[in-house]
Structures are given as C-alpha cells and as structure tokens.
Short mmCIF file of C-alpha atoms in Angstrom, two decimals:
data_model
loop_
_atom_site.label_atom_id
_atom_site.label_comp_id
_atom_site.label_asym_id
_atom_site.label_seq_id
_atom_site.Cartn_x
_atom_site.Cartn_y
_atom_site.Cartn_z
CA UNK B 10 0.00 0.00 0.00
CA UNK B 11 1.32 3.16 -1.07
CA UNK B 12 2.44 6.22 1.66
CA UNK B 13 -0.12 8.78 2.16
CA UNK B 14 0.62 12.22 1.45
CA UNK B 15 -1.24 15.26 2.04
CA UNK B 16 -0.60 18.45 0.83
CA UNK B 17 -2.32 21.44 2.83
CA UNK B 18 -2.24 24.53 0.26
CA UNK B 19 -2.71 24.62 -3.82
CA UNK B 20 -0.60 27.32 -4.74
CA UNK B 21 2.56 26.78 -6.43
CA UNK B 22 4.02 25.31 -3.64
CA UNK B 23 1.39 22.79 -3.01
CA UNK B 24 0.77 22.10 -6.24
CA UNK B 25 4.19 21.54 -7.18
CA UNK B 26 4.59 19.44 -4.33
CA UNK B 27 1.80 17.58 -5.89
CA UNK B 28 2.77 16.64 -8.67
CA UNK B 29 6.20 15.52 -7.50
CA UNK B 30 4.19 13.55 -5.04
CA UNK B 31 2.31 11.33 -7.57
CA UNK B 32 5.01 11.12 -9.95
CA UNK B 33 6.89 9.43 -6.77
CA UNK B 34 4.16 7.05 -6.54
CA UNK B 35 2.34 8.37 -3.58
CA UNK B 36 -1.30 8.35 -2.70
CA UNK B 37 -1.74 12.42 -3.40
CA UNK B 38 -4.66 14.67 -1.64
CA UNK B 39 -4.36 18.24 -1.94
CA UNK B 40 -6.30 20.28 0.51
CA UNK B 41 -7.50 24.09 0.62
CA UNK B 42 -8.67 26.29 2.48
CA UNK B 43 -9.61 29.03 0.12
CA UNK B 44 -10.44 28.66 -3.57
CA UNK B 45 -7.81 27.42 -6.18
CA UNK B 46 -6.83 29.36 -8.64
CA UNK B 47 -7.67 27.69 -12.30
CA UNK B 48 -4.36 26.80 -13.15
CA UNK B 49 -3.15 24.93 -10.22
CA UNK B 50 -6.68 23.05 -10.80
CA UNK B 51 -5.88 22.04 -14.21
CA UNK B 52 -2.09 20.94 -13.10
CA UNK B 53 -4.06 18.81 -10.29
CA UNK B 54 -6.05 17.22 -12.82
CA UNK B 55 -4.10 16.84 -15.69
CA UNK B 56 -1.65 14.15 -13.13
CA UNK B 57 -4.98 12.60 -11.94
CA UNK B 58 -5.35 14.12 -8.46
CA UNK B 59 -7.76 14.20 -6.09
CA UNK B 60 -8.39 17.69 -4.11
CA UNK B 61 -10.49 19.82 -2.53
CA UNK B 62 -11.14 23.34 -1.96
CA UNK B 63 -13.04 25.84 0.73
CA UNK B 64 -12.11 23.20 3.03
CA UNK B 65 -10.40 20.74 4.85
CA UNK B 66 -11.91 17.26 5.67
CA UNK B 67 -10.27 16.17 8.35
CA UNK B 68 -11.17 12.62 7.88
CA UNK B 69 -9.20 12.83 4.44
CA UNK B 70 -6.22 14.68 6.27
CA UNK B 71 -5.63 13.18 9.43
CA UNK B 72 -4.90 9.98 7.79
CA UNK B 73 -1.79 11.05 6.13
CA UNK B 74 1.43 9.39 6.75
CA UNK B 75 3.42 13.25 6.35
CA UNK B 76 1.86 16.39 5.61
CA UNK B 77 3.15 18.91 3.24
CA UNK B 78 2.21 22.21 4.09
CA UNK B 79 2.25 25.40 2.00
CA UNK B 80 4.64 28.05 4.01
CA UNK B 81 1.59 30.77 4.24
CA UNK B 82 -0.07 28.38 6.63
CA UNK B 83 0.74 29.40 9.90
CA UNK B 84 0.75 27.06 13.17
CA UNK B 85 -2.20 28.70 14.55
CA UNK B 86 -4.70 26.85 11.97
CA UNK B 87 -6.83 24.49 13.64
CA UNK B 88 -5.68 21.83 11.04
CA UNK B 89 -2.38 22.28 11.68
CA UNK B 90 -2.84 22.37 15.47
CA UNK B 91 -5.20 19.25 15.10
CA UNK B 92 -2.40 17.28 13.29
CA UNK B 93 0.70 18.53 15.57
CA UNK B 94 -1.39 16.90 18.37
CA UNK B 95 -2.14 13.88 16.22
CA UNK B 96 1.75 13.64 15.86
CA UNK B 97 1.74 13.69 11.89
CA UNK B 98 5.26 14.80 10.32
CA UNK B 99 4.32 17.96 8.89
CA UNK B 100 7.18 19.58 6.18
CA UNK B 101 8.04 22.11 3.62
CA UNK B 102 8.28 21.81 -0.06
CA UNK B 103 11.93 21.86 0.15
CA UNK B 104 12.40 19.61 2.31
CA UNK B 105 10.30 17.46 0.49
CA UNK B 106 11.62 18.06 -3.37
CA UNK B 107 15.19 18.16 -1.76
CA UNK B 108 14.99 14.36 -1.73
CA UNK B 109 14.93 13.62 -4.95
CA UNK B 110 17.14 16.24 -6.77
CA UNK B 111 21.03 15.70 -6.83
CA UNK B 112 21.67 19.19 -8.04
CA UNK B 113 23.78 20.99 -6.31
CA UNK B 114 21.66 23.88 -3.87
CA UNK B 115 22.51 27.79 -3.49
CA UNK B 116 20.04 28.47 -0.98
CA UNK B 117 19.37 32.42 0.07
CA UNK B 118 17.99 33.89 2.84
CA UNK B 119 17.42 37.14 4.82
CA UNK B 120 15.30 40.11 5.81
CA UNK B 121 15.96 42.35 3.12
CA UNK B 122 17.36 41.43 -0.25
CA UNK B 123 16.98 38.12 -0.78
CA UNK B 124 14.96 38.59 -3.92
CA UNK B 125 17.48 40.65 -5.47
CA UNK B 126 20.30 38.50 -4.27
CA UNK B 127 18.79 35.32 -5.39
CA UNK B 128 17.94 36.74 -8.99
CA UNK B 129 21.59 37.86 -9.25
CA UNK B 130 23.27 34.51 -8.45
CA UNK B 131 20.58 33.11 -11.15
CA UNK B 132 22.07 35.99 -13.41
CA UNK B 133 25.33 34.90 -13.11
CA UNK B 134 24.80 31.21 -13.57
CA UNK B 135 22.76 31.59 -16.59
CA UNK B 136 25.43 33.88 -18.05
CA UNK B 137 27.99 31.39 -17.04
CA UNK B 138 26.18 28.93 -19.07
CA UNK B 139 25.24 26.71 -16.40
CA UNK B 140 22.01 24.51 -16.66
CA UNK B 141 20.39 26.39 -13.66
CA UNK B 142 16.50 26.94 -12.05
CA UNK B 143 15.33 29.41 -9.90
CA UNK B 144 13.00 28.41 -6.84
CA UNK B 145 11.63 28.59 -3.60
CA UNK B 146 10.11 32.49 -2.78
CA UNK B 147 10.79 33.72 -6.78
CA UNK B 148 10.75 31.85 -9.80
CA UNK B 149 8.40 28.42 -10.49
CA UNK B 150 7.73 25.49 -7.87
CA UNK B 151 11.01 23.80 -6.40
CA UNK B 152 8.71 20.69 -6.68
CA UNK B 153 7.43 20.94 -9.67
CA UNK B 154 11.15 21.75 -11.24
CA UNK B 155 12.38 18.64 -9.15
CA UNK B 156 9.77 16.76 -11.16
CA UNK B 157 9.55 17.82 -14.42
CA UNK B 158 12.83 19.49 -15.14
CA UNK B 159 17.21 17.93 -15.03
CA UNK B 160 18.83 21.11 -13.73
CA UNK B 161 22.06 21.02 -12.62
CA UNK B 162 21.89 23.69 -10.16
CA UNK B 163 19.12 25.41 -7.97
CA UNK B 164 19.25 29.19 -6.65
CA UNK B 165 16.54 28.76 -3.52
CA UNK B 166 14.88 32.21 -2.21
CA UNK B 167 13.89 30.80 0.97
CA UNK B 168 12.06 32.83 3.29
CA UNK B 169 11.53 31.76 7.41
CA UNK B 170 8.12 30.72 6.59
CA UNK B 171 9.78 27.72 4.05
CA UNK B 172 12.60 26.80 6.75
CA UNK B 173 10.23 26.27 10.01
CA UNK B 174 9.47 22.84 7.94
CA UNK B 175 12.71 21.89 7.00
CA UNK B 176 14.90 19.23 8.68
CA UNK B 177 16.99 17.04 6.57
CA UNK B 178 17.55 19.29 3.82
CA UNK B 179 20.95 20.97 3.13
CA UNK B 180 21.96 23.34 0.87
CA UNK B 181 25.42 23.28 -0.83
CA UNK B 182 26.08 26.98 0.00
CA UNK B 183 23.48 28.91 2.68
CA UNK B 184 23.70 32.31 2.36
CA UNK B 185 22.20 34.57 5.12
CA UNK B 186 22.09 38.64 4.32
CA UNK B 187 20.83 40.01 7.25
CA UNK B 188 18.09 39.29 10.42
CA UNK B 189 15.83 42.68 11.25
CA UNK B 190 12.31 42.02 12.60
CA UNK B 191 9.94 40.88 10.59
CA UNK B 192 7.14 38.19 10.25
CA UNK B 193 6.67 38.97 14.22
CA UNK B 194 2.85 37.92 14.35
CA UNK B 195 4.35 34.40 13.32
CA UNK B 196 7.06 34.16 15.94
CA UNK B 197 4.87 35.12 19.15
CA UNK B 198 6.23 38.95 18.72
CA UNK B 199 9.82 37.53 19.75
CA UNK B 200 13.00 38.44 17.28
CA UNK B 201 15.10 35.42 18.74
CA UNK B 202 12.28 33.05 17.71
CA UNK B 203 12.07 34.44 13.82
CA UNK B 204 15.97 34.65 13.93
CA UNK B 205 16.30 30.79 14.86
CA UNK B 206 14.26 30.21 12.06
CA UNK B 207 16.55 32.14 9.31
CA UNK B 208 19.70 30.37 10.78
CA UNK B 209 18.19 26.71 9.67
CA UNK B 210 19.31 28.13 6.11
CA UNK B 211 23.24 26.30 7.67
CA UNK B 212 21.12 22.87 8.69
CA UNK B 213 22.98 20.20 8.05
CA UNK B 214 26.10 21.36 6.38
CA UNK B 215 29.29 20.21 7.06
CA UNK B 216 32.92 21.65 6.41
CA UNK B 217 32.47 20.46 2.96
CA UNK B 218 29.54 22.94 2.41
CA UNK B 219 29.51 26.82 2.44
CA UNK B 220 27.98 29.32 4.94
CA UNK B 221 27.86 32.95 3.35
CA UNK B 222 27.03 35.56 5.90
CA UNK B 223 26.86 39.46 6.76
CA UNK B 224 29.47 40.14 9.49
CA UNK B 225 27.98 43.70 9.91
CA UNK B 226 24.89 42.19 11.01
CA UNK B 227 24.99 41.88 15.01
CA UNK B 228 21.55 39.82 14.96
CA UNK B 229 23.42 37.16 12.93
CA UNK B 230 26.95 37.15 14.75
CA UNK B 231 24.62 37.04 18.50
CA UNK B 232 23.09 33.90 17.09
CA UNK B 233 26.14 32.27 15.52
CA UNK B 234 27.21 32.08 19.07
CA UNK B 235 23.57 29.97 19.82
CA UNK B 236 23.88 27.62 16.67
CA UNK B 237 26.66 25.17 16.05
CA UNK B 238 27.45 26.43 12.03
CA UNK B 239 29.88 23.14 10.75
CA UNK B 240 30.07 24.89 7.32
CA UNK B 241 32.62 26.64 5.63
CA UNK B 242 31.69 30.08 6.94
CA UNK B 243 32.59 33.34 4.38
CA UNK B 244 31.96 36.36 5.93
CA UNK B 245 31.56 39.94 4.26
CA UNK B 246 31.44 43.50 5.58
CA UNK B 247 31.85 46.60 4.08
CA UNK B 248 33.24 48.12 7.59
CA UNK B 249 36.45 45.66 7.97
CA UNK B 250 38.40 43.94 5.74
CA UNK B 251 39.64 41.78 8.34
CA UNK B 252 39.12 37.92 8.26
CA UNK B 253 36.19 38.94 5.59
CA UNK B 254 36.17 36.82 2.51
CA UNK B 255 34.66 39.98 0.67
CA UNK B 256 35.29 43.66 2.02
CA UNK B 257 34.93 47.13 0.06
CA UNK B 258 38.16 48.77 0.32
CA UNK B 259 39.63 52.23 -1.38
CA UNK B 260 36.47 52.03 -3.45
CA UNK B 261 36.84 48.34 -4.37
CA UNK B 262 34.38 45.20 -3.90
CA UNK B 263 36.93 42.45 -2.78
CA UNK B 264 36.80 38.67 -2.67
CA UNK B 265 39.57 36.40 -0.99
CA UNK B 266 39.18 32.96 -2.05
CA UNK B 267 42.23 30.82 -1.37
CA UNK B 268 44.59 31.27 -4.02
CA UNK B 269 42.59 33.18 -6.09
CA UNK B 270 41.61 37.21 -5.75
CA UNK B 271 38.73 39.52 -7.35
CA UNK B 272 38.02 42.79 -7.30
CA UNK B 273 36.28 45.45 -9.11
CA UNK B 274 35.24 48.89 -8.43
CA UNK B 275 31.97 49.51 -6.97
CA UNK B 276 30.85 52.49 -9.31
CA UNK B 277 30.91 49.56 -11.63
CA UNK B 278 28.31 48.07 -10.44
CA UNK B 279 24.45 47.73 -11.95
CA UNK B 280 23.38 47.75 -8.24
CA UNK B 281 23.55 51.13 -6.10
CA UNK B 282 22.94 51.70 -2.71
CA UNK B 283 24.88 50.04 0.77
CA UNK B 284 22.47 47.39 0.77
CA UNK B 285 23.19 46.69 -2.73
CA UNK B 286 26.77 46.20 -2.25
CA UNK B 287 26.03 43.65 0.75
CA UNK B 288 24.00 41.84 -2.32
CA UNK B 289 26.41 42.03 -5.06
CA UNK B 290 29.40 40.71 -2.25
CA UNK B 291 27.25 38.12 -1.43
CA UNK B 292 26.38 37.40 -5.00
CA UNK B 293 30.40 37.31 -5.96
CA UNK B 294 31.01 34.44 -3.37
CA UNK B 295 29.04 32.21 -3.85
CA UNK B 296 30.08 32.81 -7.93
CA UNK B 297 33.38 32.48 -6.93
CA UNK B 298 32.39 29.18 -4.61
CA UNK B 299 31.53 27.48 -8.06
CA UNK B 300 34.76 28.44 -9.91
CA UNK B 301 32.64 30.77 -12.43
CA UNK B 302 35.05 32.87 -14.28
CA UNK B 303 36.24 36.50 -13.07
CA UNK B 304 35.22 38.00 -16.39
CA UNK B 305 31.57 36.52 -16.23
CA UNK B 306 31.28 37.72 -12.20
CA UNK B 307 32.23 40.99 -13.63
CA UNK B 308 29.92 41.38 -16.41
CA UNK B 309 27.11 39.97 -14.79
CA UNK B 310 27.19 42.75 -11.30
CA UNK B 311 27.74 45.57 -14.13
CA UNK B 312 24.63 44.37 -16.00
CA UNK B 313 22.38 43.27 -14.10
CA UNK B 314 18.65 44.84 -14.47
CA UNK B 315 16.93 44.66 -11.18
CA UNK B 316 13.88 43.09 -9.72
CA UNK B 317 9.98 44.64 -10.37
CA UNK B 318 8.92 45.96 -7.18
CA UNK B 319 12.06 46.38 -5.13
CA UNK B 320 13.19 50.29 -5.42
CA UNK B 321 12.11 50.14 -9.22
CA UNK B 322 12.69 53.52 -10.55
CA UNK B 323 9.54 53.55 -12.95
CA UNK B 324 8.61 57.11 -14.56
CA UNK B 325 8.57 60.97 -14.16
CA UNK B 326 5.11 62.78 -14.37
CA UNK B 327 5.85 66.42 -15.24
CA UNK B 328 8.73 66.10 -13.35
CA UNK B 329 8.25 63.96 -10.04
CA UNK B 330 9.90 60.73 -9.90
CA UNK B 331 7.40 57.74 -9.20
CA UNK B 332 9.49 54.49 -7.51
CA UNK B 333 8.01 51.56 -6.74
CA UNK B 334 9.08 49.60 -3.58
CA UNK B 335 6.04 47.77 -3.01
CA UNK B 336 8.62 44.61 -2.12
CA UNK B 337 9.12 46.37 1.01
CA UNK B 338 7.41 44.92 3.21
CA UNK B 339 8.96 45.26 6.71
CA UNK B 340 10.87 48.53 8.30
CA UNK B 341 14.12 47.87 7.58
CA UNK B 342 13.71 47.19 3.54
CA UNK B 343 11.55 50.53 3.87
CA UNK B 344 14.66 52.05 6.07
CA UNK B 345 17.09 51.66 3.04
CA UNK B 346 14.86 52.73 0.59
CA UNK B 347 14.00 56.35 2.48
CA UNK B 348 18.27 55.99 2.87
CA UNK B 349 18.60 55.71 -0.98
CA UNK B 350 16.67 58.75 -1.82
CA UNK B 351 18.27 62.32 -1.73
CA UNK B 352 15.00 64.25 -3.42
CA UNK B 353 11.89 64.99 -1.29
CA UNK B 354 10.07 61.98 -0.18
CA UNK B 355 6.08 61.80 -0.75
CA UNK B 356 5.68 58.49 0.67
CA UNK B 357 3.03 55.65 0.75
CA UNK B 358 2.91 53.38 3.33
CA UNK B 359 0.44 51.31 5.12
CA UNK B 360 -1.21 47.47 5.10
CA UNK B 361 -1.37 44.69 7.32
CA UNK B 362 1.45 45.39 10.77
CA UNK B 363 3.38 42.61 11.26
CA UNK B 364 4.13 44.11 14.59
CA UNK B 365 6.26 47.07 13.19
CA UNK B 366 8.79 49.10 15.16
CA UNK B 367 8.94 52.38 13.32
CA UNK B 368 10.97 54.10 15.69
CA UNK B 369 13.96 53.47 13.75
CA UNK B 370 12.81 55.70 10.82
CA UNK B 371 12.07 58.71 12.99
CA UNK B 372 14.91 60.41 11.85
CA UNK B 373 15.02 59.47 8.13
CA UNK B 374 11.65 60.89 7.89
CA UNK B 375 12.28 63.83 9.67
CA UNK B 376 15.21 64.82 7.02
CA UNK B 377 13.37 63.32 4.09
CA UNK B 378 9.98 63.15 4.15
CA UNK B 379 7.13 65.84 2.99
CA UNK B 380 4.22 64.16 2.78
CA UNK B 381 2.66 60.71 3.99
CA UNK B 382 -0.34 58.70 2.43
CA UNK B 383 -1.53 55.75 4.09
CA UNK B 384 -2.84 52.82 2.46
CA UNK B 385 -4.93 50.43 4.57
CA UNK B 386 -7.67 49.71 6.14
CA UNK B 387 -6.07 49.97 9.47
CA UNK B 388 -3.91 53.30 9.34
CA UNK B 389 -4.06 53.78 13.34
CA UNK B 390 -0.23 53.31 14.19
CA UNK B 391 0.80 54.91 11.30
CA UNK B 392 -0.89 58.08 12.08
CA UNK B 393 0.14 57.54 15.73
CA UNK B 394 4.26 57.43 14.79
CA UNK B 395 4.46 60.02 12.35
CA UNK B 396 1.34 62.67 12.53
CA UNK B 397 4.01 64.86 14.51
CA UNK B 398 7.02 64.72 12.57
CA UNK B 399 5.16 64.56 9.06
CA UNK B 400 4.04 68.26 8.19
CA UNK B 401 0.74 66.58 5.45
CA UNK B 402 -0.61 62.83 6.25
CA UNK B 403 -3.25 61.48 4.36
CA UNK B 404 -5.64 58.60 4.47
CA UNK B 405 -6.14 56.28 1.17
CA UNK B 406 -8.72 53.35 0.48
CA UNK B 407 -7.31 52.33 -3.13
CA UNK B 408 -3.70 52.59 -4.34
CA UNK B 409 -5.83 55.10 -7.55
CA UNK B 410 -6.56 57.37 -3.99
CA UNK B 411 -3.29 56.81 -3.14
CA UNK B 412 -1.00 57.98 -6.36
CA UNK B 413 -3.78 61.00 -6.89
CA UNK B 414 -3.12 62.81 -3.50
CA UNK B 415 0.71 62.03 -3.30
CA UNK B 416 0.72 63.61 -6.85
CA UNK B 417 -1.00 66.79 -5.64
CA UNK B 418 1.34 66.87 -2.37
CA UNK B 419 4.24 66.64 -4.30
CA UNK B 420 6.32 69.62 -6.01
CA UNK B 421 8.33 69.43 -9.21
CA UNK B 422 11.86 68.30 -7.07
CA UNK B 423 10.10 65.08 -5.35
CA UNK B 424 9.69 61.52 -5.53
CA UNK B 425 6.87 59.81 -4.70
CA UNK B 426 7.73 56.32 -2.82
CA UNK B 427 5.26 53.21 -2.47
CA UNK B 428 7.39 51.90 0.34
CA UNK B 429 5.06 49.91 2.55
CA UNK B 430 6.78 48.75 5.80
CA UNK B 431 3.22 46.32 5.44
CA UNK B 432 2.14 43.17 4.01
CA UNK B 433 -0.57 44.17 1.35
CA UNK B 434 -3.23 41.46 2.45
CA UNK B 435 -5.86 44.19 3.19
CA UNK B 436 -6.16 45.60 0.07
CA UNK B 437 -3.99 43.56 -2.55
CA UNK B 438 -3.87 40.19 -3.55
CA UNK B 439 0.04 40.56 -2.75
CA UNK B 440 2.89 42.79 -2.95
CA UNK B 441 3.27 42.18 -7.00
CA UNK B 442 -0.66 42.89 -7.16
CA UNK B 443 0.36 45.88 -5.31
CA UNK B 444 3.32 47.32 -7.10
CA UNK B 445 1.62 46.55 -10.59
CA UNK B 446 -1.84 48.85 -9.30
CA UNK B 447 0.51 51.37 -8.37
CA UNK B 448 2.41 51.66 -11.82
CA UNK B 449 -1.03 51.35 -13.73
CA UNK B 450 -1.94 54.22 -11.82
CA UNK B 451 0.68 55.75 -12.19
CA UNK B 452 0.45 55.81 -15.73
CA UNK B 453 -2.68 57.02 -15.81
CA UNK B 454 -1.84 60.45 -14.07
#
C-alpha cells in the first residue's frame, strides 16, 4: 500500500509538491482552504489528483502518513494544530523536493534582499552557461522543477516561513544577508524566535559545504554564538576587511578565495545603494564558490537589471519621480529605501502590521519626508508614529486614492515612494498585485 501524502495549500508550492508527489508514486490529496486558482486546478487534474477546496476534511487529512504544508499556513490553523497533536510529520516543499534532486543547492535567505540577491546569483549562472532553475520564494515550484525538469543547479529564495518545515535538507552553500524584525505575528512577537528560524538556512552542512554571511549584522553574529554552524563560513562587511572573505576597500568590492583574488570597483556596479553592495558581495562568493570565471562575475554585477517591485525607478510625471518599492514589506527594507533617496520623499505606506517598530525611521523621515499617504484599512499606528514629525498625512482606500493625493502633495523636485513597511493582504492580492496597481496608476496620471 502506497504512503499517504497530504498536501495542505494549492498554490505553487502545493501544487508543485503535488505533482512531485504522484510522480513518486504516492497516494496524493491536496487540501484548501480558500479557492484554487484555475491553473493549479488544471495541473491537479491533468496528473490525476484528487483535491479539494473551501475546506479541509479532516477525515481525508488526518490519515496522512506526512503532511506537506504550503509556508503561508501558519501554526495557529486548527488543522495544523489538530495534526501537531495527532503527531503527523508535517514539512516544507523543500524539504520534500530536496529528496529527490542531486543538483547541487545555493540556498538564500534574509530580511531584506533576498529577492534581489537570489535573482543575481541566477544571473550569473545563466550567463555562465550553467544549466540552472530558480525556486523557492521567486521563480516556479522547487517541486514541480524537481519533477519535471534535469537542472544542474538550484538558486533557492527561501524565506523563514519555508525553513520552520525543514529538517533534513541541506543546501550546498546557505547564504544569510541580514536578520531585522519581521514576520513577528508568526514568531509570538519575539526576534530570537524568527531569527532561529533564518539560521536553519546552515542545517545540516558540514565543512564540505559553504555558509555565506553578513558580518555587519549583530543579529546574525549574536546567534552564531547559539547555533553550532559546521560549514565553511565566508563572511563579508563593508566596515572591515579583516578575516572577511569579501570587504569594500579604497572604493573596491573584494573577494579572498584561497589562491585566487577579485576585485572590481563599486561604481561599476548595476546595483547602487549600501544594501546593494552587501548583495552584489554576497552574489560574488558564492560565484566564486563554483569556480565561475572572473570576467563573467564581472559582467554579470555591471549588467544586471533589477527586480519589479524592489526600489524600481519607474517614470517621471511632469517632473516627479514615481518608484516603486512595493517589495518592502517590513521597516528595515523601507529604512534603506528612504536611505537611498536624496529628493523629497512623498511616501506611501500602510497594510497589514506585522508588529512594526517604526521608531527606527524617525529620523530618516524627519530629514526626508514631505508628505505621507496611508494605504490600509487599518492606518491607526501609522498616524500615531508620524502625525508629529510629518508636516501633510493622508488617508487612502485604493492605491488610484493613493497615487492621486501624493501627486497633488508633491512639487516638481520630489519623488513619490510606495514603500510599505506592510504586508498588502488588506487591500492587494500581494505585494506584486500591489506594485503593478501602483504603476497602472501611475500611468494614468
């Protein structure tokens, strides 16, 4: 009789997990709570499996031999709960497709940047040649790659949500940017708890695998003392070039590899901004981890376009700049964006708290900012941290509200920011749904 697997969530993770599933030779039931969207039905049925939707049956759940939940699904669902008490192994995606893929694994994690980090490594690779897929937070289902595709390598966005339900897995080379609160709601409104979670990115490695981390980050160093890393561990900083395998010195990104050397100046590079150069260092290791050539490295940080929806620089409107940042979904992504930005700040923010502390960018947006529209159905604590240092705050219902009166509050000289600090689940579908209303908008000015 065949293992029972049940997969709680038919998005692309579930569904990809799915199909992997059956292919394996499992007995497959996929189980929502909400509606499915039409493609992820037609995958289901086009492999012959059996799902539901609006629901879950617990008689067709609880019988599973592992569970493999989707990583929106937090602990707090009574399914969840109900099957944690039952004592069902409950995992992630990756941790499932991880078993039956000998690629090798450049897994990516972090706060802030990740996105941009992971789509840069994939840069590289591709330019490099290399028969590479992109997975986990970007990209299609790890799964469903696993399944269907013969890649040779895997760059993994993996947010905290995807590691809580990962044991056994281990990626060739972890990298871990940075650890600033976020995803608090999740982690009983404790940092240490969320920060645990990012360090499971180094599970499992050993000497012979690579742990790329930010040495600036005090978060990260506090809990390297807490978990026993056995990897290689590269550090990079861009305030010491001690014992760093990348540092910026006199101008110039570094990397120290033994026996080998890179460097290349960081005006150079496509990416601008101190954040970006954390990205772009971390990038260059792990390039430099797989041999890829100097020349390629090179090319690839002074080319690279970007990602939609993280401090895109869109259009001007008779004048005022319009960026999108709708990617931003915490305080400290939101931190480096008002940090990028020397013009006049007209800023929207606003959406679902994930238990934000905005203290930190008091004094950014006293120096920076003109104007404030928030955008949510909730804009209590908003209003509460900034009415007094903001001279003009607004409320908004629509992101077409929104763009019109940070428009009208903005002068020839400004930029008007869509910088969050929120999840977008109040008024968006998510923060792509989000960023692309905002452009449209935009547009239509």
């Amino acid at each position: 009789m065949s293992k029972r697997i049940v997969i709680l969530g038919a998005g692309e993770s579930g569904a990809g997990s799915a199909v992997l599933a059956k292919k394996k030779g499992f007995d497959v039931f996929v189980s929502d709570m909400g509606a499915i969207k039409d493609k992820y039905k037609i995958l289901l049925q086009e492999h012959g499996i059996s799902y539901e939707e609006k629901q879950h049956t617990e008689a067709l759940i609880l019988n599973a031999d592992e569970i493999i939940k989707s990583p929106g699904i937090p602990e707090k669902a009574q399914i969840v709960k109900h099957l944690r008490e039952k004592g069902v192994k409950i995992i992630s995606e990756i941790e499932f497709a991880g078993r039956y893929t000998q690629a090798k694994t450049i897994c990516i994690t972090g706060s802030n940047g990740k996105t941009t980090t992971t789509m840069l490594i994939y840069h590289i690779l591709k330019k490099a040649g290399l028969n590479v897929g992109l997975a986990g937070n970007v990209g299609h289902s790890f799964a469903l790659q696993v399944a269907e595709e013969k890649f040779d390598f895997f760059v993994i966005e993996l947010s905290s949500f995807q590691l809580d339900d990962m044991y056994d897995f281990r990626a060739d080379i972890s990298i871990l940017l940075n650890i600033t609160p976020d995803h608090l709601d999740r982690y009983g409104y404790e940092l240490k708890n969320y920060a645990l979670s990012k360090m499971r990115v180094a599970n499992n490695q050993g000497p012979e695998q690579f742990f790329i981390y930010c040495s600036d980050d005090e978060v990260t160093l506090n809990m390297m003392k807490e978990v026993n890393i056995k990897a290689t561990c590269m550090p990079f900083s861009i305030l010491t070039d001690e014992f760093q395998t990348a540092y910026v010195k006199d101008d110039l990104l570094n990397i120290n590899l033994p026996n080998t050397h890179f460097d290349m100046s960081i005006y150079e590079l496509a990416l601008k901004g101190k954040h970006n150069l954390y990205n772009s260092m971390a990038a260059g290791i792990a390039a430099r981890v797989i041999d890829i050539r100097k020349e390629v490295i090179r090319e690839s940080l002074s080319d690279f376009q970007g990602v939609e929806h993280r401090l895109e620089k869109f259009i001007k409107v008779r004048g005022v700049e319009f960026i999108n940042d709708s990617k931003a979904t915490n305080v400290n992504s939101t931190w480096y964006a008002l940090e990028s930005i020397s013009k006049p700040i007209v800023w929207i923010a606003g959406g679902v708290d994930k238990g934000n502390d905005y203290s930190s960018l008091n004094e950014l947006v006293k120096q920076k900012v003109k104007a404030l529209v928030c955008l949510g159905v909730d804009n209590a604590k908003l209003h509460y941290c900034f009415d007094e240092i903001i001279p003009m705050v607004e409320d908004a219902n629509s992101m077409h509200e929104a763009v019109k009166k940070a428009y009208k509050m903005a002068s020839k000289d400004c930029v008007v920011l869509l910088s969050p600090c929120c999840a977008s689940f109040d008024l968006f579908q998510n923060y792509e749904d989000r960023g692309r209303q905002f452009k449209e908008c935009v547009r239509n000015l």
